[in-house]
Coordinates of C-alpha atoms in Angstrom, one line a residue:
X1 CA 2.7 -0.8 -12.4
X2 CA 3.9 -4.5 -13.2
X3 CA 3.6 -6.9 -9.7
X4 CA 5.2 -10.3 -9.4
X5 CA 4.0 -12.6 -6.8
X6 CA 6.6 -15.1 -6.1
X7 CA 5.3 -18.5 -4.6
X8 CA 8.5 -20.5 -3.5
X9 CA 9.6 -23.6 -1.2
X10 CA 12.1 -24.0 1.2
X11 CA 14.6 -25.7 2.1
X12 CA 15.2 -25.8 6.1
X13 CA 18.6 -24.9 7.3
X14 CA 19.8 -24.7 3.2
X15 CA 19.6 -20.9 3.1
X16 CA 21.8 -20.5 -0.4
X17 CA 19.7 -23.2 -2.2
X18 CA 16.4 -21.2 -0.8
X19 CA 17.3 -17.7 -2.2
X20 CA 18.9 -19.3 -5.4
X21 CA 15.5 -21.1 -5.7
X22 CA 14.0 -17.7 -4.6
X23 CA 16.1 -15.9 -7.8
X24 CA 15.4 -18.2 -10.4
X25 CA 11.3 -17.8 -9.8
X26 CA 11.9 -13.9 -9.8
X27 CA 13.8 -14.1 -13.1
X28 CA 10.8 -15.2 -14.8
X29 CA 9.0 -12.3 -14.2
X30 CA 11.3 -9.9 -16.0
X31 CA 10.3 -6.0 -16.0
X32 CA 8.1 -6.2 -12.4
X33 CA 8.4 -3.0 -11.0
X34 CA 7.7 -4.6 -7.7
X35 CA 8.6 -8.5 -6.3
X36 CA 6.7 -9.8 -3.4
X37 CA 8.1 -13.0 -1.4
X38 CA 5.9 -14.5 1.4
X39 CA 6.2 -14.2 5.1
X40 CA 9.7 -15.9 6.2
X41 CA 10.6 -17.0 2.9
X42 CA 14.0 -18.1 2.9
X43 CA 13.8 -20.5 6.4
X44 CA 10.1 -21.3 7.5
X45 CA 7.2 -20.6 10.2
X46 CA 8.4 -21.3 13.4
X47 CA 10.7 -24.0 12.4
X48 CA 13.3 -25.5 15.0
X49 CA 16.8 -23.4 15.1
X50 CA 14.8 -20.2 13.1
X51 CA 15.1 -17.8 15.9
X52 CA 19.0 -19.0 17.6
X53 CA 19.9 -18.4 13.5
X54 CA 18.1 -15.0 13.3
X55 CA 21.4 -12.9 14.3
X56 CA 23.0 -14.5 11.4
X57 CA 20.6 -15.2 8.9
X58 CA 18.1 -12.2 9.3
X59 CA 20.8 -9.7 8.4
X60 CA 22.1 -11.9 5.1
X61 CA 18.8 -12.3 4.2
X62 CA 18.0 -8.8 4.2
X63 CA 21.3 -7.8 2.2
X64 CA 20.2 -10.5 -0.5
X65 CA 16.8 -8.5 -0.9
X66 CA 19.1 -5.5 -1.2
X67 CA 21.4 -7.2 -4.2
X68 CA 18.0 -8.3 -6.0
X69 CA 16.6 -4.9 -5.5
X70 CA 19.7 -3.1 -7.1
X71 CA 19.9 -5.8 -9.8
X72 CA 16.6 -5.3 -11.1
X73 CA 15.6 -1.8 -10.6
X74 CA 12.7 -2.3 -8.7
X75 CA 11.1 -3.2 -5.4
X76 CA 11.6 -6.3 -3.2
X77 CA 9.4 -7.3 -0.2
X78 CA 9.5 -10.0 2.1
X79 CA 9.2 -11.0 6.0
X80 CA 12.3 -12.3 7.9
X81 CA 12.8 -13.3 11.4
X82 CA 15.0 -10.6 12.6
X83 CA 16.6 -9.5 15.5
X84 CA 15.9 -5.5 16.4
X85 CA 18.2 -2.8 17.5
X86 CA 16.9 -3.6 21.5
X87 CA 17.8 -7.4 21.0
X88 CA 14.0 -8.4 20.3
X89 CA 12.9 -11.0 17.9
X90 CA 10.5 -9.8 14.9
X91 CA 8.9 -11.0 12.2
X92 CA 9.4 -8.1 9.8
X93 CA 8.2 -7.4 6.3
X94 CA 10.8 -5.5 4.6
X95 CA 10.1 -2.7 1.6
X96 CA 13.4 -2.9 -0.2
X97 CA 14.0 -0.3 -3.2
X98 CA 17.0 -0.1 -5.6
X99 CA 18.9 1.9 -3.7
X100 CA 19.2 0.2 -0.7
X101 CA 17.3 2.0 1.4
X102 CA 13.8 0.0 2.6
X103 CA 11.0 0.8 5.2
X104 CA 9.3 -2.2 7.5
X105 CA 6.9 -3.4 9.1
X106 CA 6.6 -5.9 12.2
X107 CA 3.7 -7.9 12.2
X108 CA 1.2 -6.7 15.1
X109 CA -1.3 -10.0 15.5
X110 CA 0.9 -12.4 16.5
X111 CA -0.4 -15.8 15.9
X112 CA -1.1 -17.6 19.1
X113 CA -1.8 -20.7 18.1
X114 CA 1.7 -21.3 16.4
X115 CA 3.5 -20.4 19.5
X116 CA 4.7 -17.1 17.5
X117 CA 3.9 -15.1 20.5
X118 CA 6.5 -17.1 23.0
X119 CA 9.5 -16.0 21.0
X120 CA 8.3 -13.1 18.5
X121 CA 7.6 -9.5 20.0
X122 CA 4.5 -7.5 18.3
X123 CA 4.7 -4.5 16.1
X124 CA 2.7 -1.6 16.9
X125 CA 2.9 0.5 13.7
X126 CA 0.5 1.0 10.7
X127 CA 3.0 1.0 8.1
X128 CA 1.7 2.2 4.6
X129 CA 4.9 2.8 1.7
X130 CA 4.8 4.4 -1.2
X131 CA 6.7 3.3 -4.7
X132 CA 6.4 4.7 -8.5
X133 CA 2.9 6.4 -7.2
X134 CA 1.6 3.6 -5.5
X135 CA 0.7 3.6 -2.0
X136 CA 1.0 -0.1 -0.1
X137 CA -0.4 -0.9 3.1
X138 CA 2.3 -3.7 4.7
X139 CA 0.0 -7.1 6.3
X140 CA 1.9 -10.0 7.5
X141 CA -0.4 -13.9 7.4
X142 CA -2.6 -13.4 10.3
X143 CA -3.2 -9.7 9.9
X144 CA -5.6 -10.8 7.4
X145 CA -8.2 -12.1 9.8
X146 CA -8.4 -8.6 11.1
X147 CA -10.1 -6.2 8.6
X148 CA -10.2 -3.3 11.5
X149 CA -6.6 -2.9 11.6
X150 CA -6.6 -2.8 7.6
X151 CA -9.0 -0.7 7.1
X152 CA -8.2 1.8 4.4
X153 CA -8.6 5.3 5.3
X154 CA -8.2 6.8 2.1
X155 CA -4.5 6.4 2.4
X156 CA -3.7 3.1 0.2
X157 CA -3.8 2.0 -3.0
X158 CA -3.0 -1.9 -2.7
X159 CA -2.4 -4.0 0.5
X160 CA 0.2 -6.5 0.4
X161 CA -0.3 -9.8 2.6
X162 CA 2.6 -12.2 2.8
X163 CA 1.8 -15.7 4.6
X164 CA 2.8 -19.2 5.4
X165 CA -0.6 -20.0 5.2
X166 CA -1.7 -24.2 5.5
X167 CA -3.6 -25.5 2.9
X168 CA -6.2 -26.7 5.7
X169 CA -7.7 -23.4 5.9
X170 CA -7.3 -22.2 2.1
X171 CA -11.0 -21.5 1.4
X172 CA -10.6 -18.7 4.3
X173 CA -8.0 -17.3 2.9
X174 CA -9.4 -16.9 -0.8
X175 CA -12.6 -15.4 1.0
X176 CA -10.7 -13.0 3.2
X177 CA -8.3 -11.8 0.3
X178 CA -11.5 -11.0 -1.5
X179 CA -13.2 -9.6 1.2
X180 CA -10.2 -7.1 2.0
X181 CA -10.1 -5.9 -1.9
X182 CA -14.0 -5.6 -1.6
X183 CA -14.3 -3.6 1.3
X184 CA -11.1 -1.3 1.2
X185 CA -11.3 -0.9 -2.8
X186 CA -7.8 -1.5 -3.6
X187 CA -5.7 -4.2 -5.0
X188 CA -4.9 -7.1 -2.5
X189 CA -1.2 -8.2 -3.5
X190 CA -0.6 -12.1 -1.6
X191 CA 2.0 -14.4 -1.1
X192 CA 2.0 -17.8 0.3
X193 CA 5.0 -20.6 0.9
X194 CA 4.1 -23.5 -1.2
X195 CA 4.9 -26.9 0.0
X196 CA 6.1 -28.8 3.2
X197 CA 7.7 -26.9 5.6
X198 CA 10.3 -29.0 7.6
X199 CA 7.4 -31.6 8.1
X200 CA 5.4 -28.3 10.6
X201 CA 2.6 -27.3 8.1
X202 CA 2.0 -28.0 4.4
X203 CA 1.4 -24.6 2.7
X204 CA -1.0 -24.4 0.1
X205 CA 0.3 -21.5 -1.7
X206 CA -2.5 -19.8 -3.7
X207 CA -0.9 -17.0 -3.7
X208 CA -2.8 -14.3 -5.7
X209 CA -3.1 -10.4 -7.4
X210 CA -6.7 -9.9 -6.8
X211 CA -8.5 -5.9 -7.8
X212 CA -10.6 -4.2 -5.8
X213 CA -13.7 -5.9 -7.6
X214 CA -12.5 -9.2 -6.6
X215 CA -11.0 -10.4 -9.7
X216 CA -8.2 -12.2 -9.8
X217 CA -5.7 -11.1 -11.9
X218 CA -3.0 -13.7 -11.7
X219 CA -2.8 -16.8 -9.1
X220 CA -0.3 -19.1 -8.6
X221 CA -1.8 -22.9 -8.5
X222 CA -2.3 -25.0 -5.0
X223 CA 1.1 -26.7 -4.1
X224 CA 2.7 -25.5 -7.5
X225 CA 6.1 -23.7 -7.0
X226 CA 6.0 -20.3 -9.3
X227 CA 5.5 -17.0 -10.0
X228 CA 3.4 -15.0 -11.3
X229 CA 2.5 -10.9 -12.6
X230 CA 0.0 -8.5 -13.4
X231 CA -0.4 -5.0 -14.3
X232 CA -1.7 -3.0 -11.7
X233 CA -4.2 0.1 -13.1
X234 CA -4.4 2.8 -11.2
X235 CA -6.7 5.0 -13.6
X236 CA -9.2 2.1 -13.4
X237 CA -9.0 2.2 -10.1
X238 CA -9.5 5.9 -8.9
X239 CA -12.7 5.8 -11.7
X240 CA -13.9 2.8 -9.8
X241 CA -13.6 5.0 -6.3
X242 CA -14.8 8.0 -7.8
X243 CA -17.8 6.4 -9.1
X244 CA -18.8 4.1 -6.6
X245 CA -17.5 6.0 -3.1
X246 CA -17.3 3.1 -0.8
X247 CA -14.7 4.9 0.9
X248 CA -16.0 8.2 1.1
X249 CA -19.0 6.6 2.8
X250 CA -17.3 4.7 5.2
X251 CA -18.1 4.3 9.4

């Protein structure tokens, strides 16, 4: 299976420039049978106006990722800020396939620090998708400090972690994508905003396809606006688990 990781900017309150930006990056990965945006990629992190736009914006977004889907045969996933059925605010990772149809997930650990818990509500489900025989396990940003809530129990082939993560804190997030693709033996699939975002955070980016002996197999560069793809081998891999039973052996 062919990933793309797509590491884009944003524009605050210019949604059409965003996902046009956002469209030209995924057309240079032609043939992906899978495209993965980062967390609230078309308006920002907790930025000013994000949530009183969310009724609006979250549904357009989500019908974009439905067009790009459709247009290119193949999987789209992304977070939005999004308003639920009950009238709740969540930031939720959509699974988009060709057809329209999509599965999500909200993002349970909420991070506190940011504020997100004063206006976003937490998910409470474990949400693992499968696509063209590949199972991913759906992380939003923070998740990723918390390996007990990822843990694979035998029921995931990759793991897919989309951020707005700060460039202040990028060596913990190249140790914990590695240390996720050690432990759980599986791919670790991760996108990150690159750039300022509405003068809140600078992103670093970094965003990465790492295998489950914490190789890298294509990055995109610190504060560089791109994309990037790999090859995902799944033979490799169930010989890797089949040889060396990490899982099997698990607490």
């Amino acid at each position: 299976m062919k990933v793309a990781i797509i590491q884009n900017c944003i524009r605050t309150k210019q949604l059409d420039w965003t996902l046009q930006f956002a469209t030209d990056l995924i057309n240079q990965q032609p043939g992906a049978d899978l495209y993965v945006l980062p967390e609230t990629f078309a308006t920002g992190f907790m930025v000013e106006g994000t949530t009183q736009q969310a009724h609006v914006q979250g549904p357009q977004i989500l019908l974009w990722m439905q067009q790009q889907a459709r247009r290119l045969n193949a999987a789209v996933a992304g977070s939005i800020a999004i308003f639920d059925d009950e009238g709740l605010l969540r930031n939720r990772l959509f699974f988009v396939r060709p057809d329209g149809s999509y599965d999500y997930y909200d993002k349970h650990h909420l991070f506190t620090y940011a504020g997100e818990t004063k206006d976003y509500v937490a998910g409470q489900r474990r949400v693992v998708v499968e696509w063209r025989g590949v199972r991913f396990l759906l992380q939003v940003c923070y998740d990723l400090r918390f390996p007990v809530f990822s843990r694979n129990r035998g029921d995931y082939d990759a793991v897919i972690y989309v951020a707005n993560w700060p460039l202040s804190r990028k060596d913990v997030w190249h140790t914990l994508l590695r240390a996720r693709a050690l432990e759980n033996q599986c791919f670790v699939i991760a996108t990150n905003i690159s750039g300022d975002d509405a003068g809140v955070c600078y992103h670093a980016g970094d965003s990465a396809i790492i295998d489950a002996y914490g190789h890298t197999l294509a990055e995109c560069i610190t504060g560089r606006v791109e994309s990037a793809s790999a090859e995902l081998d799944m033979e490799s891999l169930q010989r890797f688990r089949q040889k060396f039973p990490v899982l099997a052996d698990a607490d």
